Short mmCIF file of C-alpha atoms in Angstrom, two decimals:
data_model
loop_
_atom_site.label_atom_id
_atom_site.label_comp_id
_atom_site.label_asym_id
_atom_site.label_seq_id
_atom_site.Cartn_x
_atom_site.Cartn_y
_atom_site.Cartn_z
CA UNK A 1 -2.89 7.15 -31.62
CA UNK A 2 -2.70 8.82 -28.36
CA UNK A 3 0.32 9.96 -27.20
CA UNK A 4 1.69 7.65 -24.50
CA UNK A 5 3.71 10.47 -22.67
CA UNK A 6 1.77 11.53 -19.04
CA UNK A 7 -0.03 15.22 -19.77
CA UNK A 8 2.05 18.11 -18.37
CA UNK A 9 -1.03 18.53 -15.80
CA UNK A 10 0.60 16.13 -13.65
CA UNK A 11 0.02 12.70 -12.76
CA UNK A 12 -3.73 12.32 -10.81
CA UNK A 13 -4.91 14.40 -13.64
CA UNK A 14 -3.21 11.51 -16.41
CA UNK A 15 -4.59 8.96 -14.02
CA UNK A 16 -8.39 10.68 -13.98
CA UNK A 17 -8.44 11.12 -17.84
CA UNK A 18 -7.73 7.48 -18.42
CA UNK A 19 -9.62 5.72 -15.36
CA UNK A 20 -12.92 5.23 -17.64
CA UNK A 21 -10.76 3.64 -20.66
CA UNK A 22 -9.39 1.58 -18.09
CA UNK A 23 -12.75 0.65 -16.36
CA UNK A 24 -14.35 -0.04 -19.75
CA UNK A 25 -10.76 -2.73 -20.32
CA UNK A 26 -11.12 -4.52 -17.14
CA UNK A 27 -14.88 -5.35 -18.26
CA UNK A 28 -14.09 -6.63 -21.31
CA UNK A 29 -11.42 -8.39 -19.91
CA UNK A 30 -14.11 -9.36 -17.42
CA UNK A 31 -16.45 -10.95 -19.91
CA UNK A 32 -13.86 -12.32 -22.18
CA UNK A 33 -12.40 -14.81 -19.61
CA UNK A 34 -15.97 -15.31 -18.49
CA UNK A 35 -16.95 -16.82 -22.06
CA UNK A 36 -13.52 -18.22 -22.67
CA UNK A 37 -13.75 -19.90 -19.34
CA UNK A 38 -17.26 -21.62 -19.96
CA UNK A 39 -15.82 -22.47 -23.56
CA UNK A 40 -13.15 -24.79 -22.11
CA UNK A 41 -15.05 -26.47 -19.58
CA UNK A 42 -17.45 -27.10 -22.32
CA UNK A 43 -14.76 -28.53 -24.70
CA UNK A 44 -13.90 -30.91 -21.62
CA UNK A 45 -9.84 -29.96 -21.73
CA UNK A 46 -9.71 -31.58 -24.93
CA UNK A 47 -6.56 -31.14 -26.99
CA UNK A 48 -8.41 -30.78 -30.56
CA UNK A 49 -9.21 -28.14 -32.72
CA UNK A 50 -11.25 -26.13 -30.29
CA UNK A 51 -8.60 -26.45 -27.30
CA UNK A 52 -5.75 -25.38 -28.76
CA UNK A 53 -7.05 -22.81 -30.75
CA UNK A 54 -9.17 -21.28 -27.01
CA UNK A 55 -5.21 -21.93 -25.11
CA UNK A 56 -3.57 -19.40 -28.10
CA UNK A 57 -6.70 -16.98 -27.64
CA UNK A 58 -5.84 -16.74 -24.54
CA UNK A 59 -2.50 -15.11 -24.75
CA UNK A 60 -3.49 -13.14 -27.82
CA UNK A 61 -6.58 -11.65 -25.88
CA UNK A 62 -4.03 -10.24 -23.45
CA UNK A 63 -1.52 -8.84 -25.95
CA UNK A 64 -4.39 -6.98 -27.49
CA UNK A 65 -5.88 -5.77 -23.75
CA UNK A 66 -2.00 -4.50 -22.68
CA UNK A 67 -2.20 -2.81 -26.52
CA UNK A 68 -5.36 -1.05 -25.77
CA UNK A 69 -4.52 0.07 -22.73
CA UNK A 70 -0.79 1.26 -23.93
CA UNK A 71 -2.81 3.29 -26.34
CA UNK A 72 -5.78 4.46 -24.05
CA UNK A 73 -4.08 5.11 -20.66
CA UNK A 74 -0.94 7.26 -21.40
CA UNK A 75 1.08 4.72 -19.85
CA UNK A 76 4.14 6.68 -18.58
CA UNK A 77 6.19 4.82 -16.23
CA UNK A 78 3.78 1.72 -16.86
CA UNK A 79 4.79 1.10 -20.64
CA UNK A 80 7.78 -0.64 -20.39
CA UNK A 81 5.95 -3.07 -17.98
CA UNK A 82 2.75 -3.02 -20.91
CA UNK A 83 5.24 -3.82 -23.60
CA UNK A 84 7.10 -6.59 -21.57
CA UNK A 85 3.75 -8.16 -21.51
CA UNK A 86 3.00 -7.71 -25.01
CA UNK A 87 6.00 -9.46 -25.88
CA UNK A 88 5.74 -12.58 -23.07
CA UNK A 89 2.19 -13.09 -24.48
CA UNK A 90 2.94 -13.21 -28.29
CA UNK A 91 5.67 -15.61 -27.68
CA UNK A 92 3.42 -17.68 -24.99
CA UNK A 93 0.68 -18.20 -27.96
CA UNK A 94 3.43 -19.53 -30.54
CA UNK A 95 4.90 -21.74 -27.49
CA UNK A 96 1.22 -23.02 -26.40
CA UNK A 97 0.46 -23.91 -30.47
CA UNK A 98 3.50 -25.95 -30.76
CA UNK A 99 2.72 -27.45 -26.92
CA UNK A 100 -0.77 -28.19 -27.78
CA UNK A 101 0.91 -30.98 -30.42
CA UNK A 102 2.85 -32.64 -27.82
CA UNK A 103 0.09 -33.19 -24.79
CA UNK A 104 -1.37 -31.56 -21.91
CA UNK A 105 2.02 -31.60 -20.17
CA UNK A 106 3.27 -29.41 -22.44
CA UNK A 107 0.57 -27.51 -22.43
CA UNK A 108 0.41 -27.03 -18.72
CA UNK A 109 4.61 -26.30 -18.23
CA UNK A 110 4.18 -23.72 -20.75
CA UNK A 111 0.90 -22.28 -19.12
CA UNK A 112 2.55 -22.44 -16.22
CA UNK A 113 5.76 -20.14 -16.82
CA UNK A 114 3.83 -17.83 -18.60
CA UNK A 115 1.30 -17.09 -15.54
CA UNK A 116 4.96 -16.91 -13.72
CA UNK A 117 6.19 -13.92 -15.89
CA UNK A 118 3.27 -12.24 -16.62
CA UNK A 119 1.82 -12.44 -13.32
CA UNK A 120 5.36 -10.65 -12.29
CA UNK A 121 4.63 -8.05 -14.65
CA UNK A 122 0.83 -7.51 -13.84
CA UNK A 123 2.21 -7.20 -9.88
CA UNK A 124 5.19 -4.43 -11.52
CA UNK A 125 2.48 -2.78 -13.59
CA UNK A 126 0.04 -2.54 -10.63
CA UNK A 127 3.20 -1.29 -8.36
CA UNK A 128 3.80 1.28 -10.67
CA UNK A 129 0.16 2.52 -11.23
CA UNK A 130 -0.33 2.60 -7.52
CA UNK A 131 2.46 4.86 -6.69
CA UNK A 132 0.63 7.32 -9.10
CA UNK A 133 -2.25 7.07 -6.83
CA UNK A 134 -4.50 5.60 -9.07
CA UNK A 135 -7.06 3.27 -7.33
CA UNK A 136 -8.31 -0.22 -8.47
CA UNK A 137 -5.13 -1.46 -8.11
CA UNK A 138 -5.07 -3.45 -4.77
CA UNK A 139 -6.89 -6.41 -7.23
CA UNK A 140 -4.24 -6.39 -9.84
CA UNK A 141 -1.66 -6.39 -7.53
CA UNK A 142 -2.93 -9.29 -6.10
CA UNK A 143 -4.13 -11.19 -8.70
CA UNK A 144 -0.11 -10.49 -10.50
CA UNK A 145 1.11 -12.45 -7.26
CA UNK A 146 -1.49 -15.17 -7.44
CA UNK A 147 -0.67 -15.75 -10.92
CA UNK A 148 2.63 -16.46 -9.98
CA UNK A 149 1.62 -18.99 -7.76
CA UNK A 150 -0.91 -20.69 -9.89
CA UNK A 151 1.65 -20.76 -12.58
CA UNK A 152 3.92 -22.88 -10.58
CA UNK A 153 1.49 -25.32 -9.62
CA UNK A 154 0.69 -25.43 -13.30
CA UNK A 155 4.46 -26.19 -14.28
CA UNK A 156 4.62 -28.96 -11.57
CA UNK A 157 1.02 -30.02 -11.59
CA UNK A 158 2.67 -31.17 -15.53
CA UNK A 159 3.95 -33.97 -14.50
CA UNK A 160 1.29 -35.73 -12.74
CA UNK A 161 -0.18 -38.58 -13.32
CA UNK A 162 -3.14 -37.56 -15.54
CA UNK A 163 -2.40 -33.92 -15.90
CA UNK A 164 -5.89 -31.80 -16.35
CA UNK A 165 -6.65 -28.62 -18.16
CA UNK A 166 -9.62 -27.26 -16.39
CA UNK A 167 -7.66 -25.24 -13.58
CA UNK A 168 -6.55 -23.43 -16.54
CA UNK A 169 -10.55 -22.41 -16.88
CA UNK A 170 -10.57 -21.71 -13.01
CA UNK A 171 -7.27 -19.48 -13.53
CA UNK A 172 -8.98 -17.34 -15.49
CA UNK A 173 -12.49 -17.03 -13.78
CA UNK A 174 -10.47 -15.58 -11.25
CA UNK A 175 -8.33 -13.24 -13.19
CA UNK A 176 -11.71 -11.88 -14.57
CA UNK A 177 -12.79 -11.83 -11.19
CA UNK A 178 -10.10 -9.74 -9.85
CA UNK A 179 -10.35 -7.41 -13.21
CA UNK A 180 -14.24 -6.99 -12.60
CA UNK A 181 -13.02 -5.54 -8.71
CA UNK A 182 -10.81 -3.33 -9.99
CA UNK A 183 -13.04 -2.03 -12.71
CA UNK A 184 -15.97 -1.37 -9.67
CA UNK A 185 -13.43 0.37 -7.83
CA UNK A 186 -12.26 2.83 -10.79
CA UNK A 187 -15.90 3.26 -11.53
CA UNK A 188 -16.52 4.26 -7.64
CA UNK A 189 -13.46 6.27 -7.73
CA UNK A 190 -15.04 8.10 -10.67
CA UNK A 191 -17.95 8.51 -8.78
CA UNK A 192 -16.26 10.24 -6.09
CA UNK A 193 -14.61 12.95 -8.30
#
């Protein structure tokens, strides 16, 4: 495992050694909400088998990505923000498998806080990685702060009338949106090195 302590070289030379790992993450991450996305569209929002077990995925996709990239970027001042998000994810899966029982309300207010908090984190996480002067940020940033937004309309969008669960597809199209930017803009960042 590689250690997760910032090379004694210095900060832009942690941040250069780990911008490819990272590039290669927000790809994945990329084509993973892509697929997921065109999954649960396909499944019409259902609640069955299928739903549920793509709304846990979800979560547990993101506590792996935050693991990987824990492991691959040398997190330094980042980790505790990485962590935080491990942690908010694992419990958001068990929450959305006992939520998918009781409805798409449930569903959607748990959804819902979870973009909230993580999407605070994300913003903290990008925060942090910009003051290290590591590009490719700007989109996390702002996808962190729309996260929080969508997340609330999620919590109250619960209670309407005939709740739906395809914004939660939309939701992530853009989150693999904004991941895809970033991922250009490390690899161009590269590119100028």
């Amino acid at each position: 495992m590689p250690s997760l302590d910032v090379p004694a070289a210095g900060p832009t030379a942690a941040v250069g050694s780990f911008a490819p790992a990272l590039r290669r993450l927000y790809l994945v991450r990329f084509g993973f909400a892509v697929v997921w996305a065109a999954l649960l569209f396909a499944d019409m929002s259902h609640l069955g088998a299928l739903g549920i077990t793509l709304l846990v995925l979800y979560p547990l996709f993101d506590v792996a990505a935050a693991i990987v990239d824990a492991r691959s970027s040398g997190a330094g001042g980042t980790l505790r923000g990485l962590q935080t998000n491990i942690a908010i994810s694992t419990v958001a899966a068990a929450a959305l498998a006992v939520a998918g029982a009781s409805g798409v309300p449930a569903v959607l207010r748990v959804w819902g806080a979870w973009a909230v908090v993580s999407g605070a984190v994300q913003l903290f996480v990008g925060l942090s990685r910009r003051k290290r002067r590591m590009s490719g940020q700007w989109p996390m940033m702002l996808s962190g702060g729309i996260s929080v937004l969508a997340g609330t309309q999620f919590f109250l969008g619960a209670s309407a009338s005939d709740p739906k669960l395809t914004n939660l597809g939309g939701y992530a199209l853009l989150g693999g949106i904004f991941f895809l930017v970033s991922a250009l803009r490390l690899g161009r960042t590269r590119q100028a090195d």
